[in-house]
GROMACS .gro file of C-alpha atoms in nm:
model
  449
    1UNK     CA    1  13.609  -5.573   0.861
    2UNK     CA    2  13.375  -5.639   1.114
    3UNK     CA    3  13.397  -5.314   1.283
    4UNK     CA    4  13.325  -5.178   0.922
    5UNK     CA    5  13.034  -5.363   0.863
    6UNK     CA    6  12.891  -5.282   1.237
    7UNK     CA    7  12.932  -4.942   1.150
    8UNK     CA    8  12.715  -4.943   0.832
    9UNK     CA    9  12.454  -5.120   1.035
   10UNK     CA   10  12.456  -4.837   1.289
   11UNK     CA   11  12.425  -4.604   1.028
   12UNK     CA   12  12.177  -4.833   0.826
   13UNK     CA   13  11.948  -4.824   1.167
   14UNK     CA   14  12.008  -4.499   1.215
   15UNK     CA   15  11.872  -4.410   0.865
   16UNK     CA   16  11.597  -4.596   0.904
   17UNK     CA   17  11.500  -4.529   1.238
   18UNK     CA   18  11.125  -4.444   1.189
   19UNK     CA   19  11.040  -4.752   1.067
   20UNK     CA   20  11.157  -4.961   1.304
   21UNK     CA   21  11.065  -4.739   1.688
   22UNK     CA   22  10.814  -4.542   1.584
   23UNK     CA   23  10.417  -4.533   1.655
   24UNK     CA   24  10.295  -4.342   1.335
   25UNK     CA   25   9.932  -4.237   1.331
   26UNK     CA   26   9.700  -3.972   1.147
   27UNK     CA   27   9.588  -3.785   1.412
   28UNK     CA   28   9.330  -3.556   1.155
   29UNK     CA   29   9.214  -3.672   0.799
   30UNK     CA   30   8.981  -3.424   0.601
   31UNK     CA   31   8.926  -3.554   0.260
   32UNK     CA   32   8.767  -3.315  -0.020
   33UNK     CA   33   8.613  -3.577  -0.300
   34UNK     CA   34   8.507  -3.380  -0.615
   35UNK     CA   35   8.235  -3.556  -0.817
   36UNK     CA   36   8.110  -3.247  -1.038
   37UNK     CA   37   8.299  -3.376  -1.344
   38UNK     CA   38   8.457  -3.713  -1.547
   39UNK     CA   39   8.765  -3.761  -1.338
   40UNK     CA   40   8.738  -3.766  -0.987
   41UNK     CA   41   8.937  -3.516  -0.769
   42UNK     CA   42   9.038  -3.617  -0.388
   43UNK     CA   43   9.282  -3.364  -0.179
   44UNK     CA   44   9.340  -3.498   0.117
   45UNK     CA   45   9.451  -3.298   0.508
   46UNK     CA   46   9.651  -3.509   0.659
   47UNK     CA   47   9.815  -3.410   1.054
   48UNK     CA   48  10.024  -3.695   1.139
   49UNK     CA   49  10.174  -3.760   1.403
   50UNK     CA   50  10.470  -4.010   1.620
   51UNK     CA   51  10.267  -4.097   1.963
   52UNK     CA   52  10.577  -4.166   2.087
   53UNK     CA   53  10.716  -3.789   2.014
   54UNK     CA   54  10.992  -3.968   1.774
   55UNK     CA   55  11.104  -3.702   1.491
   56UNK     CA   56  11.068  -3.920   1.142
   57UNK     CA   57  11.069  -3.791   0.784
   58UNK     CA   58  10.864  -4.005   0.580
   59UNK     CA   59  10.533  -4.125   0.563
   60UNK     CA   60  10.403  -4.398   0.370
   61UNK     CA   61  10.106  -4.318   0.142
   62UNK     CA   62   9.918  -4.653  -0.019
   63UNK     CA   63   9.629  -4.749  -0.193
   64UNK     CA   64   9.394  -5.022  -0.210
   65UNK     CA   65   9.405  -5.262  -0.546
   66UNK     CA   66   9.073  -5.214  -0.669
   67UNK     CA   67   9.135  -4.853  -0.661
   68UNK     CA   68   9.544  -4.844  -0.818
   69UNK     CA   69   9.405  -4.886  -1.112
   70UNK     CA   70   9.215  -4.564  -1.144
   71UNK     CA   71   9.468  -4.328  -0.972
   72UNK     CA   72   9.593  -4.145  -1.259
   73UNK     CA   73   9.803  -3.854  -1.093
   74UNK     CA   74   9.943  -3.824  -0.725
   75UNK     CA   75  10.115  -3.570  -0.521
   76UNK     CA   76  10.197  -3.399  -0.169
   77UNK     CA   77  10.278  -3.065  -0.066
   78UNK     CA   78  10.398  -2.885   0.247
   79UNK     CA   79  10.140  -2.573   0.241
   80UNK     CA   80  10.269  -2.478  -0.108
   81UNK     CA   81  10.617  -2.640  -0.154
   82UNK     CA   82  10.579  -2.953  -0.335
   83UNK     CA   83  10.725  -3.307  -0.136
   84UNK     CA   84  10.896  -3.582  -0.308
   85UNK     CA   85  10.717  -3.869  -0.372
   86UNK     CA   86  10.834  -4.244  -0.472
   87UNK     CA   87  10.663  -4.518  -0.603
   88UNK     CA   88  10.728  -4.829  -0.411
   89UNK     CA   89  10.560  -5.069  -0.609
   90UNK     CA   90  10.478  -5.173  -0.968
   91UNK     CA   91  10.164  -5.076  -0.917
   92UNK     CA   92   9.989  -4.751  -0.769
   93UNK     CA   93   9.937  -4.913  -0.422
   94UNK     CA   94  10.241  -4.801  -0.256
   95UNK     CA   95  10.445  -4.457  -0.216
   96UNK     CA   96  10.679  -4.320   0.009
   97UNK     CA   97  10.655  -3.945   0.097
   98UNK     CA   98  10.990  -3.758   0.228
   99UNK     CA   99  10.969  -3.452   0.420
  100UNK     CA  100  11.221  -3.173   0.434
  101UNK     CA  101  11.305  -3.230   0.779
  102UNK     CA  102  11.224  -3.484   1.050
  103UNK     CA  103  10.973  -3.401   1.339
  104UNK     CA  104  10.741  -3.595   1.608
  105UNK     CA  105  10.458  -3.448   1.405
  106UNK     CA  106  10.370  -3.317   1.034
  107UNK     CA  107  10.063  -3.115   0.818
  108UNK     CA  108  10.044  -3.233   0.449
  109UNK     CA  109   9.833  -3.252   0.174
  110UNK     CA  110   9.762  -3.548  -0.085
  111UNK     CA  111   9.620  -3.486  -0.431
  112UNK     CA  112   9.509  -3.782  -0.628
  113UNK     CA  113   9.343  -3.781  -0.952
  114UNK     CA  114   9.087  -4.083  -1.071
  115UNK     CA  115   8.999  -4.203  -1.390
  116UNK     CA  116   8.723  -4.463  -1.473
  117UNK     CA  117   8.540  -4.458  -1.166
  118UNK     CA  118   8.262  -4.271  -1.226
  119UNK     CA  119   7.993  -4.510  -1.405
  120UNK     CA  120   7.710  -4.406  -1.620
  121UNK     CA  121   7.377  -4.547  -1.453
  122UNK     CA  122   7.185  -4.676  -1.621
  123UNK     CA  123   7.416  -4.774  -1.910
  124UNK     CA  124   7.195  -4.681  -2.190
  125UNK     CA  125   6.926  -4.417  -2.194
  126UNK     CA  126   6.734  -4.207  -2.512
  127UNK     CA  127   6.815  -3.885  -2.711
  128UNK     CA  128   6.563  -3.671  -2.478
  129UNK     CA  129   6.696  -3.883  -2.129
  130UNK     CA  130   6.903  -3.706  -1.861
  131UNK     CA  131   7.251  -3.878  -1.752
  132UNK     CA  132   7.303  -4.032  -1.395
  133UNK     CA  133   7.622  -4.176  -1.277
  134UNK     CA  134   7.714  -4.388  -1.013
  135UNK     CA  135   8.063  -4.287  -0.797
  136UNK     CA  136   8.203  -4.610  -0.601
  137UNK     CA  137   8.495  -4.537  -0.350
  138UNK     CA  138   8.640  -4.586  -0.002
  139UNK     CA  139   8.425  -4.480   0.276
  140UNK     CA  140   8.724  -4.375   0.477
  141UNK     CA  141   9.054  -4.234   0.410
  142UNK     CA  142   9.246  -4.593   0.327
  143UNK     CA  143   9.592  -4.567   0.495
  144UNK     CA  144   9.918  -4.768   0.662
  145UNK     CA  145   9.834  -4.597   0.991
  146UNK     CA  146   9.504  -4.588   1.213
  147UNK     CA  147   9.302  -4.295   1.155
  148UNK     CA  148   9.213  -4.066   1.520
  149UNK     CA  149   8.995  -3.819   1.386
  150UNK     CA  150   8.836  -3.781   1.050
  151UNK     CA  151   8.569  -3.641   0.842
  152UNK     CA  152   8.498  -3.652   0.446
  153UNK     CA  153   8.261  -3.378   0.221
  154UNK     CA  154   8.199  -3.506  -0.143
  155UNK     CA  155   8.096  -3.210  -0.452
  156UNK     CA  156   7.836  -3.360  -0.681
  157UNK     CA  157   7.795  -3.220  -1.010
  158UNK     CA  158   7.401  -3.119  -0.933
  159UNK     CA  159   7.153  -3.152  -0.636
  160UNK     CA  160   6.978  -3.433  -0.776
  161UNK     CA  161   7.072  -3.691  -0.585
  162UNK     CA  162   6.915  -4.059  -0.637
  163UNK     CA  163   7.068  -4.242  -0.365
  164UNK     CA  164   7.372  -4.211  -0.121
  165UNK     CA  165   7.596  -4.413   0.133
  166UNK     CA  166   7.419  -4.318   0.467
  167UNK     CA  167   7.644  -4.380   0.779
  168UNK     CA  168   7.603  -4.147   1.071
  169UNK     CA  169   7.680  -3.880   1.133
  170UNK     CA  170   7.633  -3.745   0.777
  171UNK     CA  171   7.467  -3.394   0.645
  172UNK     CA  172   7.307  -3.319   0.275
  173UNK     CA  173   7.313  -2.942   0.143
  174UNK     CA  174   7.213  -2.892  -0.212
  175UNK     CA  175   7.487  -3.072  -0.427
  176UNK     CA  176   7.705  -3.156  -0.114
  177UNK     CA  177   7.737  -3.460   0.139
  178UNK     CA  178   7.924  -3.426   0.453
  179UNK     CA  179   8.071  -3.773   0.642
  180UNK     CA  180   8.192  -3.719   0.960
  181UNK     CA  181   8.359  -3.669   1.182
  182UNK     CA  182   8.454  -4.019   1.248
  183UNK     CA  183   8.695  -4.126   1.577
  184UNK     CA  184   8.908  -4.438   1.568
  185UNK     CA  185   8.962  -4.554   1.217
  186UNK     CA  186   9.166  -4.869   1.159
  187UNK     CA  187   9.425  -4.896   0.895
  188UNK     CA  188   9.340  -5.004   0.557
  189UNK     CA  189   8.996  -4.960   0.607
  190UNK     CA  190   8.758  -5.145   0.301
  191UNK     CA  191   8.432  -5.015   0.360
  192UNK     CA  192   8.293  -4.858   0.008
  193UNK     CA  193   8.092  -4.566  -0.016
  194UNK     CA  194   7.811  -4.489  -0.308
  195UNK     CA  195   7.637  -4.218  -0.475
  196UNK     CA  196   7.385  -4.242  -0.764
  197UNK     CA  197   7.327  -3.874  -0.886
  198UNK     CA  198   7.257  -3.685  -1.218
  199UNK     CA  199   7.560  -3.589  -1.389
  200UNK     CA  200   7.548  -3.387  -1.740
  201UNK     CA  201   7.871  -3.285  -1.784
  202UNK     CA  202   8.096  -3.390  -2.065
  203UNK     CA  203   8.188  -3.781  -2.048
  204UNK     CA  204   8.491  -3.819  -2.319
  205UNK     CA  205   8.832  -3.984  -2.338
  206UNK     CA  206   9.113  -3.918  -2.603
  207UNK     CA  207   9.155  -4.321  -2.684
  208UNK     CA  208   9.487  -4.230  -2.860
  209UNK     CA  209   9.655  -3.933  -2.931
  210UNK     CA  210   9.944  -3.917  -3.186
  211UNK     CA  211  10.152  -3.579  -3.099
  212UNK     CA  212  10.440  -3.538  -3.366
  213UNK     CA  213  10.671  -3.251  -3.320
  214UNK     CA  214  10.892  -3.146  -3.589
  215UNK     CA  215  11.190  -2.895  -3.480
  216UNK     CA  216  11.375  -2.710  -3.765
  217UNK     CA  217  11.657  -2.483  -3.721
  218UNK     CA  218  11.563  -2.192  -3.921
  219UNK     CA  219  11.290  -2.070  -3.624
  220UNK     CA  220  10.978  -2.339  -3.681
  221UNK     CA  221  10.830  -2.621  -3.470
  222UNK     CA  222  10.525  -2.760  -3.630
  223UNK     CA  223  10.297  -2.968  -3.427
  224UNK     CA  224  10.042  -3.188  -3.538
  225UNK     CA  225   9.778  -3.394  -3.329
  226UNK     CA  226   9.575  -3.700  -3.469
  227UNK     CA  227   9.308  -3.766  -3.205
  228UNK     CA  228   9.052  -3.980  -3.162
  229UNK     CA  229   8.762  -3.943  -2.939
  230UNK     CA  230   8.473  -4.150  -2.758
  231UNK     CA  231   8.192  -4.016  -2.577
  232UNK     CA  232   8.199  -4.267  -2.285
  233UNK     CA  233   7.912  -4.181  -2.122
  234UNK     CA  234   7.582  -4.310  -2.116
  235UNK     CA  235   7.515  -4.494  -2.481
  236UNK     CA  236   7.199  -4.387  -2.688
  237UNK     CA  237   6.906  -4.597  -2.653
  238UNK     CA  238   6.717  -4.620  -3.007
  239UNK     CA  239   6.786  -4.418  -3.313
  240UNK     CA  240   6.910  -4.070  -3.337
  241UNK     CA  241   6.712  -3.783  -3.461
  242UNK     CA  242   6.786  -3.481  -3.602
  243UNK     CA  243   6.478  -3.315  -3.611
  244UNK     CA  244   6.402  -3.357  -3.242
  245UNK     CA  245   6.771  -3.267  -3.140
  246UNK     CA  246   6.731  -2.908  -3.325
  247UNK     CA  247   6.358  -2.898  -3.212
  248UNK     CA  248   6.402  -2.971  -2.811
  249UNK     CA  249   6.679  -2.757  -2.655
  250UNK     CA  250   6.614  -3.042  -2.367
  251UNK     CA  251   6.736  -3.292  -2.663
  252UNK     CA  252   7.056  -3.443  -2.658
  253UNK     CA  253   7.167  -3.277  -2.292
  254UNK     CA  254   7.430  -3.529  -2.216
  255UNK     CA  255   7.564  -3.560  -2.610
  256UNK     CA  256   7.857  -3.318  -2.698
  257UNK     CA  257   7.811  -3.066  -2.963
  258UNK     CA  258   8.128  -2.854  -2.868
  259UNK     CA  259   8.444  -2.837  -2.667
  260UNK     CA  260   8.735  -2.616  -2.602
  261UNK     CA  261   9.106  -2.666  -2.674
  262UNK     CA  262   9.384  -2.439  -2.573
  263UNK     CA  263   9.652  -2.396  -2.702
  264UNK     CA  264   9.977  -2.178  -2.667
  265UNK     CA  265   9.986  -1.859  -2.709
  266UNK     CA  266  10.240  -1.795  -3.020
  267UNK     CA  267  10.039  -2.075  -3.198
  268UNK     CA  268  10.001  -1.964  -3.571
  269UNK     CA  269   9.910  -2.147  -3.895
  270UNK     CA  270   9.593  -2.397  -3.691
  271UNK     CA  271   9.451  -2.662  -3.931
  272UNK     CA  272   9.164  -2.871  -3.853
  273UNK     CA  273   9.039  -3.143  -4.047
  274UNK     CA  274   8.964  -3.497  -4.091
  275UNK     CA  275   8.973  -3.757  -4.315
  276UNK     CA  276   8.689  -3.581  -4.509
  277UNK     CA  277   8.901  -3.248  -4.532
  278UNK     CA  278   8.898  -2.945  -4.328
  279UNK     CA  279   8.635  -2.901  -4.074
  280UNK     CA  280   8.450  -2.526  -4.078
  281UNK     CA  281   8.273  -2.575  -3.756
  282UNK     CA  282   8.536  -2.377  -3.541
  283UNK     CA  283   8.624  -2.048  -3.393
  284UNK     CA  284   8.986  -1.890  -3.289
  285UNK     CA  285   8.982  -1.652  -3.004
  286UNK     CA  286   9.362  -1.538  -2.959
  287UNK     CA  287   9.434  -1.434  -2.597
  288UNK     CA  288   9.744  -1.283  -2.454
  289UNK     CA  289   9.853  -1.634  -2.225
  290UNK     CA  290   9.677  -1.855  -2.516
  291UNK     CA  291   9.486  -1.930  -2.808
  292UNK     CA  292   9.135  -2.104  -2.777
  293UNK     CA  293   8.986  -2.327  -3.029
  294UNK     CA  294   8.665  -2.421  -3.020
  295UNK     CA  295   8.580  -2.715  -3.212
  296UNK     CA  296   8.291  -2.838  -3.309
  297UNK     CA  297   8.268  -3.243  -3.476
  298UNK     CA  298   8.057  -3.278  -3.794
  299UNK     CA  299   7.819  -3.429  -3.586
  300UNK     CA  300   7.701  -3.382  -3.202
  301UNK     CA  301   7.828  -3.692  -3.014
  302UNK     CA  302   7.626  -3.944  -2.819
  303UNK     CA  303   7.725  -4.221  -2.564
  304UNK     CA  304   7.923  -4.491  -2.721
  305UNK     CA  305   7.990  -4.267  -3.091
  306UNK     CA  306   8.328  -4.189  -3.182
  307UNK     CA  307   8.503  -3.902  -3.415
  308UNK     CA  308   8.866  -3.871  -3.537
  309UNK     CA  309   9.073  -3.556  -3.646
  310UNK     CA  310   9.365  -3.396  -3.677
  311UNK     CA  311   9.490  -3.069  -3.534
  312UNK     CA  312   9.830  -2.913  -3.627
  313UNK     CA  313   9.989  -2.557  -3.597
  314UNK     CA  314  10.309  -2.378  -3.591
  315UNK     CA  315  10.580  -2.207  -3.325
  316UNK     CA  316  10.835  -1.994  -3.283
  317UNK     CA  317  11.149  -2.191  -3.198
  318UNK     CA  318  11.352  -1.918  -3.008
  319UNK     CA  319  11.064  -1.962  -2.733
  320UNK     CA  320  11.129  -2.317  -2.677
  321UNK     CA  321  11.450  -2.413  -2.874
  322UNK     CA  322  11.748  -2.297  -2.633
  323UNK     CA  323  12.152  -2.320  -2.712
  324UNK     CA  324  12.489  -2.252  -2.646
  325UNK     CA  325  12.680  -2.287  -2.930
  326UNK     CA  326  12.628  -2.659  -3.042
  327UNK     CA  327  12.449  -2.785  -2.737
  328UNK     CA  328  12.045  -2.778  -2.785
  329UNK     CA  329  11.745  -2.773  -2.568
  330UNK     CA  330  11.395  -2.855  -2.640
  331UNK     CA  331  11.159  -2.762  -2.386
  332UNK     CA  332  10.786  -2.834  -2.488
  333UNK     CA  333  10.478  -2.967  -2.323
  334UNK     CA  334  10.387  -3.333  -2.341
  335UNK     CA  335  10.050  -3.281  -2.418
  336UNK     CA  336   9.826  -2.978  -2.441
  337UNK     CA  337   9.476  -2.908  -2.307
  338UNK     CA  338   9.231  -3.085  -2.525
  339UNK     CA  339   8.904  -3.008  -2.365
  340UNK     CA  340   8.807  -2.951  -1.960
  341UNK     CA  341   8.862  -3.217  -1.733
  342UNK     CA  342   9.026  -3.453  -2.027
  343UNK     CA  343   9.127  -3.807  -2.002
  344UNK     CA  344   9.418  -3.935  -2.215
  345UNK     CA  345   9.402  -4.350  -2.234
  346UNK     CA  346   9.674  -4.367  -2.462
  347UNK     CA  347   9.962  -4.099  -2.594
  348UNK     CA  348  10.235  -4.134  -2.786
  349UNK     CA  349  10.447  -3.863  -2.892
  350UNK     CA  350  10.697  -3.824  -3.166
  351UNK     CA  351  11.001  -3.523  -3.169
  352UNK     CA  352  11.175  -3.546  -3.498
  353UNK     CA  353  11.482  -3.324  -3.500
  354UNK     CA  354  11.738  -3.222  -3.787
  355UNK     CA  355  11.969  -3.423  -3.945
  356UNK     CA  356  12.270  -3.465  -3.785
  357UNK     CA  357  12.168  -3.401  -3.443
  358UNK     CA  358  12.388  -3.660  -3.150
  359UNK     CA  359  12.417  -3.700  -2.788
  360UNK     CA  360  12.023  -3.680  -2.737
  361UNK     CA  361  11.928  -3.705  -2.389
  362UNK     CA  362  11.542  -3.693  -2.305
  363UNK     CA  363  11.429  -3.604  -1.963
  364UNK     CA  364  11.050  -3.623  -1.894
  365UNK     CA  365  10.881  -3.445  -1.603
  366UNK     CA  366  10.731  -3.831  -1.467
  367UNK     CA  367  10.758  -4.174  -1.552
  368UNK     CA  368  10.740  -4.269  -1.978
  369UNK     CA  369  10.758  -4.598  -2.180
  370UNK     CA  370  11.068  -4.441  -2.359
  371UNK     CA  371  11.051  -4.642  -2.774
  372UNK     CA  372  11.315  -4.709  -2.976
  373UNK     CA  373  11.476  -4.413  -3.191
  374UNK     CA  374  11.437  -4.402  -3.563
  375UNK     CA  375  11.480  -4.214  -3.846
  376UNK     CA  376  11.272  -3.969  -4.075
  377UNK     CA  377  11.267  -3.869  -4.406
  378UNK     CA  378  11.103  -3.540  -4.551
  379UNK     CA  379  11.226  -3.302  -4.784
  380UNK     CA  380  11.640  -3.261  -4.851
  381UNK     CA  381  11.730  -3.555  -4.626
  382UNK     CA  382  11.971  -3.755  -4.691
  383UNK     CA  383  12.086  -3.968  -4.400
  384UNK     CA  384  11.739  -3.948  -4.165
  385UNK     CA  385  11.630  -3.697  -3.884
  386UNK     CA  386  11.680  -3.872  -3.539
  387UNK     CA  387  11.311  -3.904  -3.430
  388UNK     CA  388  11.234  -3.982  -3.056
  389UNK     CA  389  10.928  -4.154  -2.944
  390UNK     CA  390  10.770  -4.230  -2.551
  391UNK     CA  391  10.473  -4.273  -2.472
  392UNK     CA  392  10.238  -4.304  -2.145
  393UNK     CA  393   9.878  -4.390  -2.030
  394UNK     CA  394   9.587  -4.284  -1.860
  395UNK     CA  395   9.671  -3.965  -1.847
  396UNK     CA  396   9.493  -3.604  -1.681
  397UNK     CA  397   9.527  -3.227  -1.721
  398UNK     CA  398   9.778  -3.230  -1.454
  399UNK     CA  399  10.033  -3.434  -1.690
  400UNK     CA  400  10.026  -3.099  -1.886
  401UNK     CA  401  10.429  -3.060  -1.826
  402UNK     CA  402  10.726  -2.988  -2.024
  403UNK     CA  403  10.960  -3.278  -2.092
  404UNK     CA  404  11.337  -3.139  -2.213
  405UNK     CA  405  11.522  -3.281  -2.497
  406UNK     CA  406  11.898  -3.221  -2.494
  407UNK     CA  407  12.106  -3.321  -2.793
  408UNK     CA  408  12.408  -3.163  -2.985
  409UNK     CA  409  12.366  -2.994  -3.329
  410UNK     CA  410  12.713  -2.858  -3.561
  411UNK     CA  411  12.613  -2.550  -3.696
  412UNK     CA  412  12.798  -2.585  -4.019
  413UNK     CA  413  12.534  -2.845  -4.118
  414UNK     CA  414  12.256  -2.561  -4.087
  415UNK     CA  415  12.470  -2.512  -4.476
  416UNK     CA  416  12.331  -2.870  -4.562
  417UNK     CA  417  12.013  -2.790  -4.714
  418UNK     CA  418  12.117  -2.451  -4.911
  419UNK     CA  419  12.420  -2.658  -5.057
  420UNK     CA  420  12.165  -2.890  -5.151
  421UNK     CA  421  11.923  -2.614  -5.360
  422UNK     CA  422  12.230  -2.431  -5.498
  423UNK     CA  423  12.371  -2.780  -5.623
  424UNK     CA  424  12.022  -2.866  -5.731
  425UNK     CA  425  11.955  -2.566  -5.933
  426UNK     CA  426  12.330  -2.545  -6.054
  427UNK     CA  427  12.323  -2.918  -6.218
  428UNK     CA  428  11.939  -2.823  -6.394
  429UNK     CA  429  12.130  -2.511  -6.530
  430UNK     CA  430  12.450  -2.710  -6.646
  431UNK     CA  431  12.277  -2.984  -6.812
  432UNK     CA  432  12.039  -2.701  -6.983
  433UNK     CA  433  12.326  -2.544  -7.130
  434UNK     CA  434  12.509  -2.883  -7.222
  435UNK     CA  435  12.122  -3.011  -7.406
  436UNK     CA  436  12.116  -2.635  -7.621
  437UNK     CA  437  12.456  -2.680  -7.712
  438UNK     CA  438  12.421  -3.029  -7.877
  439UNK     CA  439  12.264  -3.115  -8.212
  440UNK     CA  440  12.011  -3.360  -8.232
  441UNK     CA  441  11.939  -3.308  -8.534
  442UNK     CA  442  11.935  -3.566  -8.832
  443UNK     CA  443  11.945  -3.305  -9.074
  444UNK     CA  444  12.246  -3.195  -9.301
  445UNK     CA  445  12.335  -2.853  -9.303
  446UNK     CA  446  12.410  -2.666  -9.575
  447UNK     CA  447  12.758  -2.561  -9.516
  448UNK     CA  448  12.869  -2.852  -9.454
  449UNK     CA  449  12.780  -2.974  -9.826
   0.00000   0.00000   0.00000
């Protein structure tokens, strides 16, 4: 036993080698910050490297507190093949990063998307007013290791720039700031950078979005979206008004009158409407790899203002509904492109499949608040349709993957529904005969007398 045990410690140290001997340090950091929208983009060079010349496969990747909350959507990549990458925490403060293969040195890349950290400033301003922001994020690449060499450039949305962070050395050109480069940074560096700068671009979250997808076996998925919006940008300062908004082209420039929505390309039967019925204010354009909606609210939206709709439409199964005699897959997007540069707080989708269906086995593309199964009723149903629900939060454009749904279906109850009908229509047609065949009437008739 002991020479057991010994052995799995060996193997145990062996395992986890790098942690233990070796000197880990970023040897070159260039950090790309994109500020030009909503969410804020970061992508992140990182050459790392063992001083020691110690091979090691992993590198721990963390994040400060203040800022987990914002990260939205993370990943690495080896030039293009993508790394795997494990959450260590509850939190988004801590993940591990394994490379294919150990070495004394690697090259890497970090994206991380950011919600909620871009701040309109000022808060409120008037119909006619341009909209500045205010950006608030680490001044230096925040990391487990110490930093040798590195150097930051940040994309504004315009060249009108109120204020910045200004530590030397540090270059302005047009909409662009350039930090660096910097020798010598410690780990888990705190210092905060800032930049006040004008920012028109469309400032809206989805608050909730209720996705219910319906699969039937006779070659239709309907889809249908309840959304509801909020323009969380800067809030309107004193009344709105409609004459001055059609008057002044300059009126209304951070309010949104119109945005995109894609969706895919065998899409057929779109609806849009609201509680008030269906909303005109659209166009279709159908493209080869998609079909664009543009949609236009009843009303042009201001800071603060809020709409609700619905959106719904119709697909092919045999393009996402694979089997093999009874074993089914579903293979579907979570969630489709709403507008550019979107922000999801809350969704929660819904997959409601026919009756009968067992074995169901849901595999998302990332981590989902997986609900309890229930049961649906609609038309012919007689014992429920297994209905799956999951939701997640605080979600970006890059959560725009398919999730797979695996369950088991007998084909002999595809007979269910028609045996339904023809009994239907059968019993109508037996009790009409029965009802002409009987006399009702109090009347005697004659040859009976």
């Amino acid at each position: 036993n002991m020479k057991m045990n010994f052995r799995i410690f060996i193997l145990f140290l062996s395992h986890h080698v790098t942690f233990i001997t070796s000197k880990i340090i970023n040897q070159n950091v260039e950090r790309s910050i994109d500020l030009s929208t909503q969410v804020v983009r970061e992508t992140v060079k990182i050459t790392t490297e063992d001083t020691e010349g110690i091979p090691f496969n992993t590198y721990n990747a963390v994040f400060h507190e203040d800022l987990a909350q914002h990260v939205s959507f993370v990943s690495a990549k080896h030039t293009s093949k993508k790394l795997t990458m494990r959450k260590m925490s509850a939190g988004n403060t801590n993940f591990i990063i394994t490379f294919p293969e150990a070495a004394p040195s690697h090259v890497f890349y970090i994206e991380v998307m950011y919600t909620s950290q871009i701040k309109p400033y000022p808060e409120e301003i008037k119909q006619a007013d341009k909209q500045f922001v205010r950006y608030t994020g680490p001044m230096y690449f925040y990391s487990a290791y110490k930093t040798r060499f590195q150097k930051t450039q940040v994309k504004l949305a315009t060249s009108n720039i109120i204020s910045y962070t200004q530590i030397k050395p540090y270059a302005v050109s047009s909409n662009k700031i350039k930090y660096g480069p910097f020798e010598d940074i410690s780990g888990h560096s705190k210092e905060l950078m800032t930049v006040h700068y004008e920012n028109q671009t469309p400032f809206m979250s989805v608050n909730r979005l209720e996705r219910t997808i319906q699969v039937s076996h006779w070659g239709n998925i309907a889809v249908e979206e309840s959304i509801y919006l909020t323009h969380t940008g800067a809030k309107l300062k004193g009344s709105f008004s409609r004459y001055e908004f059609q008057k002044d082209g300059r009126s209304g420039q951070a309010s949104i009158k119109s945005y995109k929505t894609v969706l895919p390309a065998s899409a057929f039967g779109v609806y849009y409407r609201d509680t008030n019925g269906n909303i005109s204010t659209s166009n279709m354009n159908v493209l080869k790899e998609s079909v664009e909606l543009e949609l236009r609210p009843r009303f042009p939206l201001f800071g603060g203002w809020k709409t609700q709709y619905i959106l719904g439409y119709n697909l092919p199964s045999f393009e996402y509904l694979f089997n093999s005699d009874d074993d089914y897959v579903l293979r579907m997007r979570v969630i489709d492109h709403i507008f550019d540069d979107m922000v999801v707080d809350e969704a929660v989708v819904k997959i409601i499949l026919p009756e009968g269906c067992a074995s169901i086995q849901l595999i998302p593309p990332y981590p989902i608040r997986r609900g309890a199964d229930t049961l649906s009723y609609t038309y012919l149903d007689t014992f429920g349709r297994p209905t799956i629900v999951f939701s997640k939060n605080n979600m970006v454009e890059n959560h725009m993957s398919d999730f797979e749904l695996k369950y088991k279906f007998p084909k002999i109850l595809l007979l269910q529904e028609p045996i339904l009908i023809i009994t239907f229509i059968f019993i109508i047609f037996l009790f009409t005969v029965i009802f002409k065949r009987l006399d009702f009437s109090i009347a005697v008739h004659p040859h009976k007398e």
